Tab-separated table of C-alpha atoms and ligand atoms in Angstrom:
chain	number	residue	atom	x	y	z
A	277	UNK	CA	0.000	0.000	0.000
A	278	UNK	CA	1.185	3.519	-0.819
A	279	UNK	CA	2.460	5.427	2.178
A	280	UNK	CA	1.429	9.058	1.818
A	281	UNK	CA	2.950	12.063	3.453
A	282	UNK	CA	-0.466	13.175	4.717
A	283	UNK	CA	-0.860	16.952	4.583
A	284	UNK	CA	-3.444	19.143	6.281
A	285	UNK	CA	-4.371	22.440	4.630
A	286	UNK	CA	-7.086	24.749	3.378
A	287	UNK	CA	-6.426	24.398	-0.383
A	288	UNK	CA	-9.792	23.490	-1.884
A	289	UNK	CA	-8.274	23.197	-5.385
A	290	UNK	CA	-5.715	20.697	-4.116
A	291	UNK	CA	-8.460	18.606	-2.507
A	292	UNK	CA	-10.418	18.760	-5.780
A	293	UNK	CA	-7.379	17.622	-7.791
A	294	UNK	CA	-6.752	14.603	-5.542
A	295	UNK	CA	-10.438	13.614	-5.647
A	296	UNK	CA	-10.504	13.953	-9.438
A	297	UNK	CA	-7.478	11.644	-9.616
A	298	UNK	CA	-9.388	8.974	-7.653
A	299	UNK	CA	-7.623	9.647	-4.343
A	300	UNK	CA	-9.256	9.931	-0.909
A	301	UNK	CA	-9.421	13.289	0.896
A	302	UNK	CA	-10.785	14.006	4.380
A	303	UNK	CA	-13.329	16.826	4.174
A	304	UNK	CA	-14.948	19.018	6.815
A	305	UNK	CA	-18.687	18.930	7.267
A	306	UNK	CA	-20.790	20.601	9.949
A	307	UNK	CA	-21.426	17.198	11.594
A	308	UNK	CA	-18.105	15.291	11.519
A	309	UNK	CA	-15.179	15.003	9.095
A	310	UNK	CA	-15.797	12.676	6.146
A	311	UNK	CA	-13.413	10.372	4.264
A	312	UNK	CA	-14.351	11.464	0.754
A	313	UNK	CA	-14.000	9.907	-2.697
A	314	UNK	CA	-15.524	10.430	-6.139
A	315	UNK	CA	-18.917	8.691	-5.850
A	316	UNK	CA	-18.947	7.856	-9.571
A	317	UNK	CA	-15.558	6.073	-9.483
A	318	UNK	CA	-15.974	2.425	-8.377
A	319	UNK	CA	-12.286	1.991	-7.538
A	320	UNK	CA	-12.193	5.143	-5.429
A	321	UNK	CA	-15.343	4.026	-3.570
A	322	UNK	CA	-13.746	0.627	-2.881
A	323	UNK	CA	-10.688	2.391	-1.473
A	324	UNK	CA	-12.909	4.125	1.100
A	325	UNK	CA	-14.120	0.769	2.439
A	326	UNK	CA	-10.550	-0.578	2.541
A	327	UNK	CA	-8.927	2.391	4.241
A	328	UNK	CA	-11.764	2.730	6.773
A	329	UNK	CA	-11.759	-1.075	7.347
A	330	UNK	CA	-15.503	-0.967	6.903
A	331	UNK	CA	-17.531	-4.026	5.860
A	332	UNK	CA	-18.764	-3.659	2.288
A	333	UNK	CA	-22.407	-4.206	3.333
A	334	UNK	CA	-22.482	-1.002	5.399
A	335	UNK	CA	-23.594	1.588	2.827
A	336	UNK	CA	-22.070	5.033	2.272
A	337	UNK	CA	-23.738	8.452	2.090
A	338	UNK	CA	-23.512	10.364	-1.202
A	339	UNK	CA	-22.821	14.067	-0.580
A	340	UNK	CA	-24.260	16.492	-3.130
A	341	UNK	CA	-24.059	20.239	-3.597
A	342	UNK	CA	-27.808	20.697	-3.978
A	343	UNK	CA	-31.079	18.916	-4.735
A	344	UNK	CA	-30.563	19.319	-8.493
A	345	UNK	CA	-27.500	17.077	-8.216
A	346	UNK	CA	-29.384	14.464	-6.163
A	347	UNK	CA	-31.967	14.396	-8.967
A	348	UNK	CA	-29.351	13.014	-11.366
A	349	UNK	CA	-29.029	9.804	-9.323
A	350	UNK	CA	-32.562	8.965	-8.147
A	351	UNK	CA	-35.630	7.549	-9.841
A	352	UNK	CA	-37.770	10.072	-8.001
A	353	UNK	CA	-38.162	12.282	-4.943
A	354	UNK	CA	-41.533	12.061	-3.187
A	355	UNK	CA	-43.243	15.338	-2.203
A	356	UNK	CA	-42.551	14.525	1.464
A	357	UNK	CA	-38.849	13.838	0.818
A	358	UNK	CA	-38.711	17.126	-1.087
A	359	UNK	CA	-40.306	18.912	1.868
A	360	UNK	CA	-37.764	17.460	4.314
A	361	UNK	CA	-34.899	18.415	2.017
A	362	UNK	CA	-36.258	21.933	1.781
A	363	UNK	CA	-36.619	22.197	5.547
A	364	UNK	CA	-33.256	20.744	6.584
A	365	UNK	CA	-30.799	20.984	3.668
A	366	UNK	CA	-28.101	22.034	3.433
A	367	UNK	CA	-27.667	20.593	6.920
A	368	UNK	CA	-27.374	17.474	9.055
A	369	UNK	CA	-30.084	15.452	7.272
A	370	UNK	CA	-29.390	12.265	5.282
A	371	UNK	CA	-32.270	11.003	3.228
A	372	UNK	CA	-32.746	7.554	1.642
A	373	UNK	CA	-34.044	7.705	-1.914
A	374	UNK	CA	-34.508	5.089	-4.663
A	375	UNK	CA	-31.415	5.100	-6.887
A	376	UNK	CA	-31.479	5.056	-10.700
A	377	UNK	CA	-28.387	2.856	-11.150
A	378	UNK	CA	-26.160	5.728	-12.266
A	379	UNK	CA	-23.889	5.268	-9.246
A	380	UNK	CA	-21.718	2.196	-8.517
A	381	UNK	CA	-23.450	-0.626	-6.586
A	382	UNK	CA	-20.432	-0.672	-4.274
A	383	UNK	CA	-21.829	2.412	-2.524
A	384	UNK	CA	-24.877	0.661	-1.075
A	385	UNK	CA	-24.177	-3.014	-1.766
A	386	UNK	CA	-26.762	-2.992	-4.545
A	387	UNK	CA	-29.720	-2.044	-2.333
A	388	UNK	CA	-32.590	-0.069	-3.800
A	389	UNK	CA	-32.108	3.054	-1.746
A	390	UNK	CA	-29.115	5.355	-1.757
A	391	UNK	CA	-28.384	7.757	1.113
A	392	UNK	CA	-27.968	11.427	0.130
A	393	UNK	CA	-26.895	14.447	2.123
A	394	UNK	CA	-26.270	18.109	1.304
A	395	UNK	CA	-23.623	19.254	3.802
A	396	UNK	CA	-23.734	22.872	4.974
A	397	UNK	CA	-20.031	23.447	5.696
A	398	UNK	CA	-19.021	26.398	3.459
A	399	UNK	CA	-15.673	24.874	2.411
A	400	UNK	CA	-17.246	21.606	1.359
A	401	UNK	CA	-20.026	23.489	-0.398
A	402	UNK	CA	-17.353	25.208	-2.518
A	403	UNK	CA	-15.574	21.894	-3.120
A	404	UNK	CA	-18.791	20.214	-4.271
A	405	UNK	CA	-19.506	23.188	-6.499
A	406	UNK	CA	-16.120	22.864	-8.227
A	407	UNK	CA	-16.359	19.105	-8.736
A	408	UNK	CA	-18.454	17.633	-11.552
A	409	UNK	CA	-19.296	14.588	-9.369
A	410	UNK	CA	-20.761	13.953	-5.883
A	411	UNK	CA	-18.678	12.526	-3.015
A	412	UNK	CA	-19.167	9.441	-0.892
A	413	UNK	CA	-18.028	10.250	2.635
A	414	UNK	CA	-18.359	8.062	5.704
A	415	UNK	CA	-17.104	9.551	8.950
A	416	UNK	CA	-13.292	9.773	8.710
A	417	UNK	CA	-12.466	7.227	11.404
A	418	UNK	CA	-11.538	3.542	11.374
A	419	UNK	CA	-14.719	1.449	11.561
A	420	UNK	CA	-16.257	1.347	15.096
A	421	UNK	CA	-13.912	3.994	16.589
A	422	UNK	CA	-14.742	7.548	17.725
A	423	UNK	CA	-15.821	9.907	14.943
A	424	UNK	CA	-13.558	12.862	14.092
A	425	UNK	CA	-14.538	16.489	14.636
A	426	UNK	CA	-11.103	18.065	13.961
A	427	UNK	CA	-8.296	17.505	11.404
A	428	UNK	CA	-6.123	16.180	14.264
A	429	UNK	CA	-8.661	13.408	14.966
A	430	UNK	CA	-8.577	12.457	11.276
A	431	UNK	CA	-4.782	12.394	11.252
A	432	UNK	CA	-4.764	10.031	14.235
A	433	UNK	CA	-6.795	7.566	12.158
A	434	UNK	CA	-5.334	7.939	8.682
A	435	UNK	CA	-1.802	9.360	8.889
A	436	UNK	CA	0.096	7.987	5.876
A	437	UNK	CA	-3.017	6.480	4.320
A	438	UNK	CA	-4.494	9.487	2.514
A	439	UNK	CA	-2.769	12.393	0.771
A	440	UNK	CA	-4.784	15.323	2.103
A	441	UNK	CA	-6.996	16.566	4.945
A	442	UNK	CA	-8.989	19.651	4.000
A	443	UNK	CA	-9.024	21.799	7.118
A	444	UNK	CA	-12.345	23.431	7.919
A	445	UNK	CA	-11.770	23.865	11.649
A	446	UNK	CA	-13.709	22.091	14.374
A	447	UNK	CA	-17.143	20.826	13.302
A	448	UNK	CA	-19.975	23.063	14.470
A	449	UNK	CA	-22.575	20.328	15.123
A	450	UNK	CA	-20.263	17.517	16.230
A	451	UNK	CA	-22.658	14.550	15.821
A	452	UNK	CA	-23.486	12.636	12.652
A	453	UNK	CA	-26.513	13.484	10.522
A	454	UNK	CA	-29.989	12.119	11.137
A	455	UNK	CA	-30.698	9.331	8.612
A	456	UNK	CA	-34.306	9.290	7.389
A	457	UNK	CA	-35.902	6.750	5.048
A	458	UNK	CA	-39.505	6.068	4.073
A	459	UNK	CA	-41.714	3.018	4.593
A	460	UNK	CA	-44.051	1.465	2.001
A	461	UNK	CA	-46.710	4.033	2.800
A	462	UNK	CA	-44.137	6.763	2.213
A	463	UNK	CA	-44.011	7.707	5.898
A	464	UNK	CA	-40.674	8.805	7.399
A	465	UNK	CA	-38.566	6.338	9.378
A	466	UNK	CA	-35.489	7.383	11.372
A	467	UNK	CA	-32.586	4.957	10.805
A	468	UNK	CA	-30.059	6.928	12.849
A	469	UNK	CA	-30.720	9.706	15.346
A	470	UNK	CA	-28.698	12.845	14.899
A	471	UNK	CA	-28.637	16.590	15.065
A	472	UNK	CA	-32.132	16.914	13.619
A	473	UNK	CA	-34.538	15.537	16.188
A	474	UNK	CA	-37.551	13.288	15.699
A	475	UNK	CA	-39.780	16.192	16.779
A	476	UNK	CA	-38.336	18.391	14.058
A	477	UNK	CA	-39.039	15.706	11.429
A	478	UNK	CA	-42.541	15.276	12.827
A	479	UNK	CA	-43.233	18.988	12.589
A	480	UNK	CA	-42.650	18.830	8.843
A	481	UNK	CA	-43.976	15.333	8.074
A	482	UNK	CA	-46.831	15.110	10.590
A	483	UNK	CA	-45.604	11.693	11.716
A	484	UNK	CA	-42.356	9.788	12.263
A	485	UNK	CA	-41.190	6.472	13.714
A	486	UNK	CA	-37.912	4.750	14.463
A	487	UNK	CA	-36.577	1.902	12.390
A	488	UNK	CA	-36.683	-1.323	14.384
A	489	UNK	CA	-34.108	-4.111	14.229
A	490	UNK	CA	-36.822	-6.604	13.323
A	491	UNK	CA	-37.440	-4.898	9.995
A	492	UNK	CA	-35.515	-6.448	7.149
A	493	UNK	CA	-32.532	-4.506	5.913
A	494	UNK	CA	-31.684	-3.244	9.393
A	495	UNK	CA	-29.552	-0.141	9.032
A	496	UNK	CA	-26.132	-1.791	9.170
A	497	UNK	CA	-24.389	1.091	10.877
A	498	UNK	CA	-26.841	0.921	13.744
A	499	UNK	CA	-26.339	-2.666	14.830
A	500	UNK	CA	-22.577	-2.880	15.353
A	501	UNK	CA	-20.545	-1.617	18.259
A	502	UNK	CA	-19.829	1.939	17.323
A	503	UNK	CA	-18.133	5.182	18.209
A	504	UNK	CA	-16.092	3.449	20.898
A	505	UNK	CA	-12.880	4.660	22.533
A	506	UNK	CA	-10.123	2.096	23.250
A	507	UNK	CA	-10.484	2.777	26.969
A	508	UNK	CA	-13.472	0.892	28.409
A	509	UNK	CA	-16.441	3.215	28.814
A	510	UNK	CA	-19.189	2.760	31.417
A	511	UNK	CA	-22.503	4.527	31.672
A	512	UNK	CA	-22.553	5.949	35.179
A	513	UNK	CA	-25.990	4.451	35.780
A	514	UNK	CA	-24.542	0.946	35.131
A	515	UNK	CA	-21.701	1.292	37.628
A	516	UNK	CA	-22.486	-0.609	40.787
A	517	UNK	CA	-19.041	-1.320	42.253
A	518	UNK	CA	-16.616	1.078	43.935
A	519	UNK	CA	-13.531	1.764	41.868
A	520	UNK	CA	-10.148	1.175	43.441
A	521	UNK	CA	-8.304	3.313	40.929
A	522	UNK	CA	-7.852	7.035	40.455
A	523	UNK	CA	-7.313	6.679	36.751
A	524	UNK	CA	-10.911	7.369	35.862
A	525	UNK	CA	-12.029	9.770	33.176
A	526	UNK	CA	-15.464	11.325	33.459
A	527	UNK	CA	-17.630	12.880	30.766
A	528	UNK	CA	-19.861	15.395	32.560
A	529	UNK	CA	-22.720	17.455	31.220
A	530	UNK	CA	-22.475	20.851	32.967
A	531	UNK	CA	-20.368	20.337	36.109
A	532	UNK	CA	-17.654	18.125	37.547
A	533	UNK	CA	-18.439	15.477	40.151
A	534	UNK	CA	-16.445	15.727	43.391
A	535	UNK	CA	-16.540	11.983	43.905
A	536	UNK	CA	-13.948	11.554	41.145
A	537	UNK	CA	-10.455	12.983	40.826
A	538	UNK	CA	-10.628	16.393	39.264
A	539	UNK	CA	-8.097	16.397	36.445
A	540	UNK	CA	-9.637	13.752	34.206
A	541	UNK	CA	-13.140	15.162	34.124
A	542	UNK	CA	-14.367	16.957	31.033
A	543	UNK	CA	-17.457	19.156	31.155
A	544	UNK	CA	-19.302	19.198	27.818
A	545	UNK	CA	-21.108	22.483	28.415
A	546	UNK	CA	-20.701	24.661	31.507
A	547	UNK	CA	-23.815	26.562	30.481
A	548	UNK	CA	-25.802	23.314	30.284
A	549	UNK	CA	-26.396	23.864	26.581
A	550	UNK	CA	-27.138	20.650	24.667
A	551	UNK	CA	-25.975	22.005	21.302
A	552	UNK	CA	-22.621	22.899	22.830
A	553	UNK	CA	-22.434	19.515	24.554
A	554	UNK	CA	-22.960	17.732	21.213
A	555	UNK	CA	-20.178	19.804	19.649
A	556	UNK	CA	-17.722	18.762	22.379
A	557	UNK	CA	-18.636	15.089	22.898
A	558	UNK	CA	-16.297	13.365	20.437
A	559	UNK	CA	-13.349	15.614	21.249
A	560	UNK	CA	-13.844	14.816	24.940
A	561	UNK	CA	-13.813	11.087	24.159
A	562	UNK	CA	-10.696	11.478	21.982
A	563	UNK	CA	-8.929	13.425	24.750
A	564	UNK	CA	-9.750	11.013	27.564
A	565	UNK	CA	-8.863	8.036	25.378
A	566	UNK	CA	-5.352	9.436	24.929
A	567	UNK	CA	-4.717	9.682	28.673
A	568	UNK	CA	-4.399	5.916	29.114
A	569	UNK	CA	-6.948	5.748	31.922
A	570	UNK	CA	-8.430	2.566	33.361
A	571	UNK	CA	-12.014	3.584	32.683
A	572	UNK	CA	-14.150	6.374	31.334
A	573	UNK	CA	-17.478	7.044	32.985
A	574	UNK	CA	-20.167	8.885	31.071
A	575	UNK	CA	-22.844	10.734	32.930
A	576	UNK	CA	-26.374	10.897	31.616
A	577	UNK	CA	-27.168	13.906	29.441
A	578	UNK	CA	-30.699	15.416	29.620
A	579	UNK	CA	-32.658	13.220	27.224
A	580	UNK	CA	-34.320	15.926	25.138
A	581	UNK	CA	-33.654	17.593	21.788
A	582	UNK	CA	-30.150	16.789	20.534
A	583	UNK	CA	-29.477	15.240	23.975
A	584	UNK	CA	-31.285	12.119	22.714
A	585	UNK	CA	-28.665	11.676	19.972
A	586	UNK	CA	-25.832	12.397	22.440
A	587	UNK	CA	-27.109	9.656	24.773
A	588	UNK	CA	-27.507	7.320	21.786
A	589	UNK	CA	-23.825	7.761	20.867
A	590	UNK	CA	-22.649	7.374	24.462
A	591	UNK	CA	-24.657	4.163	24.808
A	592	UNK	CA	-23.117	2.742	21.636
A	593	UNK	CA	-19.629	3.641	22.847
A	594	UNK	CA	-20.316	1.826	26.126
A	595	UNK	CA	-21.705	-1.260	24.457
A	596	UNK	CA	-18.286	-2.662	23.533
A	597	UNK	CA	-17.185	-2.890	27.137
A	598	UNK	CA	-20.438	-4.218	28.556
A	599	UNK	CA	-20.547	-6.962	25.988
A	600	UNK	CA	-17.033	-8.269	26.643
A	601	UNK	CA	-16.997	-7.968	30.399
A	602	UNK	CA	-20.330	-9.130	31.786
B	784	TXA	O1	-22.990	13.316	9.346
B	784	TXA	C1	-22.769	12.349	8.596
B	784	TXA	O2	-23.689	11.686	8.103
B	784	TXA	C2	-21.296	12.014	8.288
B	784	TXA	C3	-20.699	13.150	7.459
B	784	TXA	C4	-19.293	12.858	6.990
B	784	TXA	O3	-21.544	13.443	6.370
B	784	TXA	N1	-21.230	10.753	7.589
B	784	TXA	C5	-21.478	9.573	8.207
B	784	TXA	O4	-21.325	8.469	7.399
B	784	TXA	O5	-21.782	9.480	9.377
B	784	TXA	P1	-21.194	6.994	7.954
B	784	TXA	O6	-20.848	6.194	6.751
B	784	TXA	O7	-20.241	6.944	9.068
B	784	TXA	O8	-22.635	6.604	8.403
B	784	TXA	C6	-23.657	6.417	7.424
B	784	TXA	C7	-24.900	5.841	8.038
B	784	TXA	C8	-24.679	4.416	8.474
B	784	TXA	O9	-25.367	4.216	9.695
B	784	TXA	C9	-25.324	3.630	7.338
B	784	TXA	O10	-25.742	2.354	7.737
B	784	TXA	C10	-26.491	4.529	6.946
B	784	TXA	O11	-25.941	5.829	7.068
B	784	TXA	N2	-26.910	4.300	5.554
B	784	TXA	C11	-26.272	4.689	4.440
B	784	TXA	N3	-26.914	4.271	3.332
B	784	TXA	C12	-27.995	3.598	3.764
B	784	TXA	C13	-29.066	2.898	3.107
B	784	TXA	N4	-29.136	2.838	1.781
B	784	TXA	N5	-29.993	2.319	3.880
B	784	TXA	C14	-29.923	2.375	5.235
B	784	TXA	N6	-28.954	3.014	5.916
B	784	TXA	C15	-27.994	3.620	5.198
B	785	MG	MG1	-19.457	6.538	11.054
C-alpha cells in the first residue's frame, strides 16, 4: 500500500485535484469530518471501504451540492422527501431515496435506496460546487472507533493512508446526521438519530417512527458496536461497584463530580447547553482516550432535543465494554 505524506491544509483546489485523480481526501462537514471519494468512481469508492476497514455491506452516504445534483441519481423524490430536504438541507439530514443505477453498486451493496446528504459546511459546499461529481463520505475514522470532529482526529486515524486533509476547523454540530428513510406508505422512518430531532421531522412530516431491528434490511451502521474509545467506557448508571483506581475519566454534562479525581473530568457544556455539549462530545472522548486511563465514565445527558442523539452515541460507545466484560 502507498504510504502518503499526509498533509493538512485549506487548499480546496488541491483537494479537488486529488479527488478527481481517484484519491481519498478528508473533508470538513458541519457534523463530523468525512473520508471522501468520487462517488462515480468504483475503484475510489472501494478504497474508502478498505482504508476505513468498513464491511462492504455497510452503505455510504452520497454528498451532493444541492437537490438538483441528487436528482441526477434517483428515480424520483416524493413530495414529502422534497419537503424534508427543503426544511433541513443544506444541513445534518441524510435522506434515503430510490437510486437510478447511475452510481456504482459498491456504494450501497446494490440495495434499492441510496443515502444522500447536502452538507452545509461552506468549504465543502465550494468543493462540491467545483467538482463535476458527488462525493461518498463516511465519517473519517476507522470502523467502530470515535468519529472525528477536527483535522487532528482524522490524522490520528489515517496518517500515511491518505494524501490530504482539507481543514475546515472544528465541526460546528459535532454529531453525525440524522438518517431518514420512508416506509411502504411513504411515511418517514429514522434509521439513525442525529442533530435533527424526531420532533423536528414530525413537525414537517406530521408523523415519524424509528426503524426497528426486526425490519428487514436493518440499518447496518446501527447494529454494530460503534463510536467506541479504546479505553473501556461505562454509563454511570450501570456502575455498581466502587472503583479502586484514580485513573478514571469522566464525561460530565455541565459540572464536575467531586466523587472523582478532578483532572480527568471533562465538562461538555458549563452553560448546560445541549448544542454545545454535542459539539464537544467526540473531542472529549478522543482526549480522555489518549490519557491511558483505566475507565471512562459517562454521565447521563438530559434526554431531550439533541441530547437524545448524544445519549444514543454514548450508549453505543459503552456497548463494547459491557458486551465483553459481563
Ligand atoms: O454526518 C454524517 O452523516 C457524516 C458526514 C461525513 O456526512 N457521515 C457519516 O457516514 O456518518 P457513515 O458512513 O459513518 O454513516 C452512514 C450511516 C450508516 O449508519 C449507514 O448504515 C447509513 O448511514 N446508511 C447509508 N446508506 C444507507 C441505506 N441505503 N440504507 C440504510 N442506511 C444507510
Ligand atoms: Mg461513522
